[in-house]
Structures are given as structure tokens and as C-alpha cells.
Amino acid sequence: MLTKARKYTDNSHLGDSLKITISAVIPFLVLMPYKEFNWAFAAAMGAMLTAPVDIPSNLKDKVVGLFVGAFTVPAVTLVLSLTNNHWYFYPIFIFILFSLSMISVYGHRANMLSFTGLLAASLGLAHNYEGNALLMHCLMLLLGGLLYLLVAVIFYFIRPRRYGVLQTSECMTLTADYLKYRAMLWSEKADTQKIVEEQLKIQVSLNEVHENLREFLVRNKANSSNSSNNRRLLVAFSTLVEILEIAASTSFDHKKLREYFKDRIDIIEDYQKLAQDFSLTIQELGEALNMGLKYQPKYKLDQQIELLQNKLSEFSTENTSENKMEAVLMYSNVLHYAQSQIAKIHILEKILIEKAFTTDVKEKFKDLEKFLTPVHYRWETLRENLNFTSTIFRHATRLTLTILVGFIIGKAFALLNAYWILLTIVVIMRPGFGLTKQRAFERVIGTVIGGLLALGLLLFIDNVSVIAYLTIFTMIIGYWFSHTDYKVGVTFITMYVVLIYAILTPNFMDLLLYRIVDTVIGAVLAFGANYLLWPSWEFLNVNTHLSKSVKANKDYVKEITLLYNEKGEVTLPYKLARKYAFIEIGNLMASFQRMIQEPKSKQTLRSEIYELAVLNHTFLSTAASIGIYVQHKHTTKASEAFNIVMDYIDKNLDMSVEYLEQYNVANLHENLVTDSILASYNVSLEYLKNLREYELKKKYSDDEEIKNLMEESILVIEQLMWLAQLSEKILKISTNISNKRKELNDSTKINLHIPTTLFNKRKTKLQ
């Protein structure tokens, strides 16, 4: 019980919440004895507004980012306060809002700085300070931001590697979940479609965690450090990526295997148990790493696979069916997969069991920095996005106008604390409609529930000290959950806001009512703006992700072909192509998930897009299976037939990309698959089919070399033929999507042509 409680509380979200709470409470503890409430409030506000810029990174980037954020808050407040009530206020207000929104083009940290600046702009006019009072207010905002910087640095030095441990543990948990769904595929009545959907969702989350770990481990120089902990995390991360790649790249025909082993179903059931134990082992490894506990292996994976190998030998000796050879080879492939995963799991176990981890990682991970997504703070990046084809530009324009309308409504109706309208717009408005709708709903619900709960507490508690402690508690809970469950976070944040005002003013009921009203107004404005003002419907973006995913698969197949022909060590281009292929399939599924949150009328070609996304995922898995086989097995020289089929696949994907990138089919290039290429492909495919059938008819031999040659001949050809079929299906669906998009475009065009006969009739009457 205590272990579970610790796992739930000892995480980065609670740490972030504590940093905000401590930074906000300290000013009150220091200044309240001097009755300088306004100063304390301003300092606390400065700390809370600076906090969003505090994203995981190395110390230098953290300090620079928070320093810029700490100065941005008072700077925005000062400019808006000085220009307020002048004719030039609105142009400056609009310029600040738009500029802050546009800096999101520079990546995640810039996006959080943008958020901080927009929050500061929303609160900048909450108080009418002038002269020295304004300067003092801005100074306290700055000091509050710098105080948060100090607290964040102290937290960093207390547990500098905690974030890496938490992310690695999370990576283990997600990888274990992925393997759990793979094990479910062995069930007789497995819902394959549902399982694939869940695996794709996990892939989206894993892509994000992988990128976070790359940033953390490389930016903190983990690959060159002497720290045993750094080496552990780096090797663990690399091993988890390999486990996922092996899992994603290996597919089995479960129905056929069940049919082949129907008389020895225990072989199938024993393997499913082993597959489940893979997941459970990695899950427990993640928990042990997270908790800092001593790891004790529970599952005897080596004994389990040895038992399966013995059972397969018995089957090959006793079985007399004509499919015995294919059954043995197919199940041998299953055992090869299991052996690979067990070897990787043992590496993870070694990481936790060894007290002094001495593995040298410098040479192996020397190119790790090349896997990072570069961020360039160049003027050209901003300039390229200053047009309506940019999602960020449309969002910045939409957000600026919505905040302006919210500001005007607040002024026109003299609403109490009207800046809550602006805060609501900034917090819930996102470039996509689906997420904005979801956050709008959650914020309104959270605000109402939080307000009612706070009211209930105040009806029964009138002790100021108790209310103060409850305020701090609800503040911690609110910021803690705002990262993981926004609705719960808003509920507790609303509670602490109402409790604070209950301490300060007797008319907190008016405050509660206006907060709910302002929140509803802000949510309606944000929701309406995302629907009406240059909406970024995801069905338009998903086409780009489809194209990128197919293109990434195409690049990966090229690298696999090169590796098969040239042999040798895996190259950096191969690793990068593999990385981007997995990332793009994750991005595609994330885009599809956003699309299905939008109105039904905007989910254009939903079934076709989903079908193509699943095909892309299957294609990637099949291609990766060939890549894995080439890496871990000594293979023969690539035949001409192999290269011809791979070239055919490449051209199919090339045409698919063209169809997806062109809305008008008439503008497409000529068919890349010419008659001569198609003829060569058909001959090569027939040759490979015949070779496969010939190998299958050979008698089983215990000679390891002959067995390996047969495995390569059968398994690679099997995957290659399936890869060719998938490329044809991808091309067919891509063509279908392109044609349907053209039909939709043609049907929505407004025919402005007016028949000349109308003018002739009119002319005749006039005459």
C-alpha cells in the first residue's frame, strides 16, 4: 500500500506543484507581518506566471528560460499599464498578443514562454497602478519570478536525475503495456482491430517519452558522464527502444499457428504465458526503478523458453502432417523473437541488479545527439510562418481577436474581475477544435464543481487559519492534477481562489458567481472562435501526416534494401530512418485521434484515413521485421529478384505520396510503375514464390546452417511478398482518397456562371 502511494506521489507533477506552492507562499510569510498584502500578492503572481516555462531540461536551458520568463511577466504588465486609457493602447495590446502567440513556432519551451506572456497580458490590467505603485508592482512580479527560479534550481540540485528516472520508468510501463496487448493476440477470440488501436495509442505516448528521454540524456551529457546512474538510464532507454522495435517489427499469423498446433494447443498457451511474463517483468522493473527498490526476478523466462523448445522438438518428431515443416519454421520464428526479447530483458535486469554499472557507453552512443529534434531560433523560421497556411499563424490571429473581444465585453459590461474571461480563453484555446472543445467543457465543469465545494467548506468552517491551510492544500492538489487530469486540476484551483478571497473579503459569493459567469463567457468565445475563425480542422492536417508516414516508410525500406545488399554494421542513416518511421506513424495516429473529436461533418474520409493509417502501421512492422532479421542473422547475398521487388514497393510508395500530396489527380506525374517494371516484378515474384514452395517441401534437417538458409529463404520471402501486397493496398487507398477529395472539392465549388440568355431576355424587354 505504501509503495503504491509513494509511486503516485513521488513524481514530477507533484514536484512542480510543490515548487509553485512554495514560491507563492513565501512572499506572504515574509511580507504579511508588514501588512504589505499587495506586494506579497504580486510576488506570488510573478512566481505562478513564470512557472509554466519550467520544463525538464539541463540546468543551463532551465535557468535561461526561467530568467526570460521572469522578465517577460513584469515587462508585459508595465507596457500595458502605461498605455492603458490612451488611443494607442489597442494597437499595442494586439501587437503584444500576436507576437507572444507567434513565438510558439520555436518549440516547446518557446510555446510555454508564449503561454506565460499571454497570462501576464490577461492579468496586466487587473489592477490600475500608476507611478511608483506600478513600478513597485512590476518589481515584485520580477522578484516573484526570480524566487521561483531559485526554488526550481534548489529542487534540481536536490534530485538532479529524478526526472530521468521517472521518464525511464514511464517508458518501461508503456513498453510493458504494448507487450501485454501483443500477448492478448494469442487468445482464440482476440479482437485484433481493438488491440491494434490500443497499440497505436501507446505508440503515440511512447514517441513523446522517447523524445523527452533523448533530450534529457543528451542535453545533460549522460553519454559522456562518469555517473553510473547516467549510464544505467542511457542503456535502459536504448534497450527499451530495441524491445519496442523488435515487438513492432515481428508479426505472427496467430490463426494459422493455432491451426497447425491444434493437437498440441499447450504449445500455444505456454507461449502466451511467456509473452505475458515479458510484460509483467518489464512492468516490475519499471516499478523497482521508480521506487529505488532492490529488484528480484520473479519469472523464469529462460526455463520457459527451454521448455517450449523441447516441446517443439517433440512436435517435429511426432507430427506427420504435410504442414509440419511450415509449422516448425513459423514457430521457430516465434521462439527467435522470444529469445531476442529475453536477452534485452536480461540487460534491463542487469542495470538494476548491478551495484556498480561499468558498461562503457561512449562509443555505442556517440551519435545520439543526431537523434534530437533541432530547434533553430532564426528569423527565417518566424517569417516562413507569417501566412495563413501556417497553423500557428491562424491560431495566433484567432487567439488575438478572441482575447480582444473578451476584453471589450468585460469593459462594456463592467464585469467583476473580467480578466478571468481572458485567462479562460488563453488556458483552453488550442490550435485544434477537438482539444479546445474538451478543455472548455472540463474548465466550466471544474469551475462549477470547485466553486460549490469551496462554498460548502466555507459554510462549515469559519476559522481563518484552517481556511489558510486548506487554501495551500487545494493549491498543491490543483497544480498537481492540472498536468494529468485538467478537470480535477481546475476544480481545486477554483477552490483555492475562492478560499483566498473568502479570507480577504466578505463578498466572496459575488466573486464565485462572477468567476463562473466569466469562465462560461471565455469558454463560449474560445469554442466559437475555433469553429468560426479560420478553423484548423484536423482532416486537413491528417493528410499531411499520411503523406509523411508513407514517405518515412519509403525511406526506411530504402535503408533496409541497402543493409541487405551491403551487410555490415547498422548505419546512422538506417537508425534515423527507422526512428522517423516510428515517429511519423505515432504522429499520424495522434492526428487521427484529434480528428475524431471534431464534429462528424468535419471527419471527412474517416474510414479511408483510418484504413490507410493501419496499413502504414502494418507495413512498418513488416519492413522492420526484415530489417531486424538482417541485423541479427548472417544472411546470403541479396538476389536480383529481391531488389526488383523492393524497387517495385518503392515506386508504389512514391506514387502514394504523390496522390496524397496532390488534391487534383490530373496534376499527377505519369505512372512510375511502367509495363517493363511490372513485368520484371511479376517474374521476380513468381520466382520467389516458387523458391519458397521448394524450400517448404525440403525435408527437415538438424544441420544448423541448412536450417538457417531455409529460414532466411522462407521468412524473408514471406515478408517481402506481404510487403509488396501492402504497398499495392496503400497505393489503392491513396488513389481512392485523392479521387474522393477531388470529388468533394468539385461538389463544394460555387458555380458563379450566369447564363447569357438572362441578359438577352432582359435586353429585349428594355428595347
PDB file of N, CA and C in Angstrom, residues 275-304:
ATOM      1  N   ALA A 275       4.739 -14.703 -23.149  1.00  0.00           N
ATOM      2  CA  ALA A 275       4.564 -13.334 -23.665  1.00  0.00           C
ATOM      3  C   ALA A 275       3.998 -12.411 -22.588  1.00  0.00           C
ATOM      4  N   GLN A 276       3.073 -12.918 -21.784  1.00  0.00           N
ATOM      5  CA  GLN A 276       2.521 -12.129 -20.673  1.00  0.00           C
ATOM      6  C   GLN A 276       3.592 -11.840 -19.626  1.00  0.00           C
ATOM      7  N   ASP A 277       4.469 -12.810 -19.408  1.00  0.00           N
ATOM      8  CA  ASP A 277       5.539 -12.629 -18.424  1.00  0.00           C
ATOM      9  C   ASP A 277       6.566 -11.588 -18.886  1.00  0.00           C
ATOM     10  N   PHE A 278       6.754 -11.453 -20.202  1.00  0.00           N
ATOM     11  CA  PHE A 278       7.603 -10.364 -20.709  1.00  0.00           C
ATOM     12  C   PHE A 278       7.071  -9.025 -20.191  1.00  0.00           C
ATOM     13  N   SER A 279       5.765  -8.836 -20.369  1.00  0.00           N
ATOM     14  CA  SER A 279       5.127  -7.583 -19.960  1.00  0.00           C
ATOM     15  C   SER A 279       5.228  -7.380 -18.453  1.00  0.00           C
ATOM     16  N   LEU A 280       4.925  -8.420 -17.695  1.00  0.00           N
ATOM     17  CA  LEU A 280       4.947  -8.310 -16.230  1.00  0.00           C
ATOM     18  C   LEU A 280       6.358  -8.032 -15.710  1.00  0.00           C
ATOM     19  N   THR A 281       7.358  -8.653 -16.331  1.00  0.00           N
ATOM     20  CA  THR A 281       8.742  -8.442 -15.900  1.00  0.00           C
ATOM     21  C   THR A 281       9.157  -6.988 -16.100  1.00  0.00           C
ATOM     22  N   ILE A 282       8.872  -6.452 -17.281  1.00  0.00           N
ATOM     23  CA  ILE A 282       9.249  -5.055 -17.562  1.00  0.00           C
ATOM     24  C   ILE A 282       8.454  -4.098 -16.679  1.00  0.00           C
ATOM     25  N   GLN A 283       7.188  -4.437 -16.414  1.00  0.00           N
ATOM     26  CA  GLN A 283       6.371  -3.616 -15.509  1.00  0.00           C
ATOM     27  C   GLN A 283       7.002  -3.546 -14.120  1.00  0.00           C
ATOM     28  N   GLU A 284       7.431  -4.686 -13.608  1.00  0.00           N
ATOM     29  CA  GLU A 284       8.035  -4.723 -12.274  1.00  0.00           C
ATOM     30  C   GLU A 284       9.412  -4.058 -12.260  1.00  0.00           C
ATOM     31  N   LEU A 285      10.137  -4.158 -13.366  1.00  0.00           N
ATOM     32  CA  LEU A 285      11.413  -3.445 -13.484  1.00  0.00           C
ATOM     33  C   LEU A 285      11.192  -1.936 -13.392  1.00  0.00           C
ATOM     34  N   GLY A 286      10.136  -1.464 -14.054  1.00  0.00           N
ATOM     35  CA  GLY A 286       9.815  -0.030 -14.005  1.00  0.00           C
ATOM     36  C   GLY A 286       9.451   0.426 -12.609  1.00  0.00           C
ATOM     37  N   GLU A 287       8.682  -0.389 -11.895  1.00  0.00           N
ATOM     38  CA  GLU A 287       8.293  -0.038 -10.526  1.00  0.00           C
ATOM     39  C   GLU A 287       9.503  -0.023  -9.595  1.00  0.00           C
ATOM     40  N   ALA A 288      10.395  -1.018  -9.765  1.00  0.00           N
ATOM     41  CA  ALA A 288      11.598  -1.071  -8.927  1.00  0.00           C
ATOM     42  C   ALA A 288      12.487   0.131  -9.177  1.00  0.00           C
ATOM     43  N   LEU A 289      12.629   0.524 -10.446  1.00  0.00           N
ATOM     44  CA  LEU A 289      13.440   1.700 -10.780  1.00  0.00           C
ATOM     45  C   LEU A 289      12.826   2.961 -10.200  1.00  0.00           C
ATOM     46  N   ASN A 290      11.522   3.097 -10.333  1.00  0.00           N
ATOM     47  CA  ASN A 290      10.817   4.279  -9.832  1.00  0.00           C
ATOM     48  C   ASN A 290      10.942   4.406  -8.319  1.00  0.00           C
ATOM     49  N   MET A 291      10.782   3.291  -7.619  1.00  0.00           N
ATOM     50  CA  MET A 291      10.786   3.301  -6.156  1.00  0.00           C
ATOM     51  C   MET A 291      12.186   3.195  -5.553  1.00  0.00           C
ATOM     52  N   GLY A 292      13.192   2.885  -6.394  1.00  0.00           N
ATOM     53  CA  GLY A 292      14.534   2.687  -5.858  1.00  0.00           C
ATOM     54  C   GLY A 292      14.645   1.425  -5.031  1.00  0.00           C
ATOM     55  N   LEU A 293      13.830   0.428  -5.371  1.00  0.00           N
ATOM     56  CA  LEU A 293      13.807  -0.819  -4.608  1.00  0.00           C
ATOM     57  C   LEU A 293      14.785  -1.838  -5.197  1.00  0.00           C
ATOM     58  N   LYS A 294      15.153  -2.821  -4.395  1.00  0.00           N
ATOM     59  CA  LYS A 294      16.002  -3.901  -4.872  1.00  0.00           C
ATOM     60  C   LYS A 294      15.159  -4.825  -5.739  1.00  0.00           C
ATOM     61  N   TYR A 295      15.640  -5.082  -6.943  1.00  0.00           N
ATOM     62  CA  TYR A 295      14.868  -5.899  -7.880  1.00  0.00           C
ATOM     63  C   TYR A 295      15.185  -7.378  -7.706  1.00  0.00           C
ATOM     64  N   GLN A 296      14.122  -8.171  -7.611  1.00  0.00           N
ATOM     65  CA  GLN A 296      14.253  -9.624  -7.506  1.00  0.00           C
ATOM     66  C   GLN A 296      13.460 -10.253  -8.649  1.00  0.00           C
ATOM     67  N   PRO A 297      14.157 -10.917  -9.603  1.00  0.00           N
ATOM     68  CA  PRO A 297      13.426 -11.540 -10.725  1.00  0.00           C
ATOM     69  C   PRO A 297      12.414 -12.575 -10.238  1.00  0.00           C
ATOM     70  N   LYS A 298      11.195 -12.477 -10.765  1.00  0.00           N
ATOM     71  CA  LYS A 298      10.121 -13.399 -10.366  1.00  0.00           C
ATOM     72  C   LYS A 298       9.917 -14.508 -11.387  1.00  0.00           C
ATOM     73  N   TYR A 299      10.112 -14.153 -12.637  1.00  0.00           N
ATOM     74  CA  TYR A 299       9.725 -15.065 -13.709  1.00  0.00           C
ATOM     75  C   TYR A 299      10.957 -15.736 -14.317  1.00  0.00           C
ATOM     76  N   LYS A 300      10.858 -17.043 -14.509  1.00  0.00           N
ATOM     77  CA  LYS A 300      11.981 -17.828 -15.042  1.00  0.00           C
ATOM     78  C   LYS A 300      11.835 -17.942 -16.557  1.00  0.00           C
ATOM     79  N   LEU A 301      12.186 -16.865 -17.232  1.00  0.00           N
ATOM     80  CA  LEU A 301      11.965 -16.774 -18.672  1.00  0.00           C
ATOM     81  C   LEU A 301      12.811 -17.783 -19.440  1.00  0.00           C
ATOM     82  N   ASP A 302      14.064 -17.968 -19.023  1.00  0.00           N
ATOM     83  CA  ASP A 302      14.947 -18.909 -19.731  1.00  0.00           C
ATOM     84  C   ASP A 302      14.416 -20.337 -19.651  1.00  0.00           C
ATOM     85  N   GLN A 303      13.908 -20.708 -18.488  1.00  0.00           N
ATOM     86  CA  GLN A 303      13.368 -22.061 -18.336  1.00  0.00           C
ATOM     87  C   GLN A 303      12.104 -22.243 -19.178  1.00  0.00           C
ATOM     88  N   GLN A 304      11.300 -21.193 -19.235  1.00  0.00           N
ATOM     89  CA  GLN A 304      10.066 -21.269 -20.014  1.00  0.00           C
ATOM     90  C   GLN A 304      10.350 -21.493 -21.499  1.00  0.00           C
TER      91      GLN A 304
END
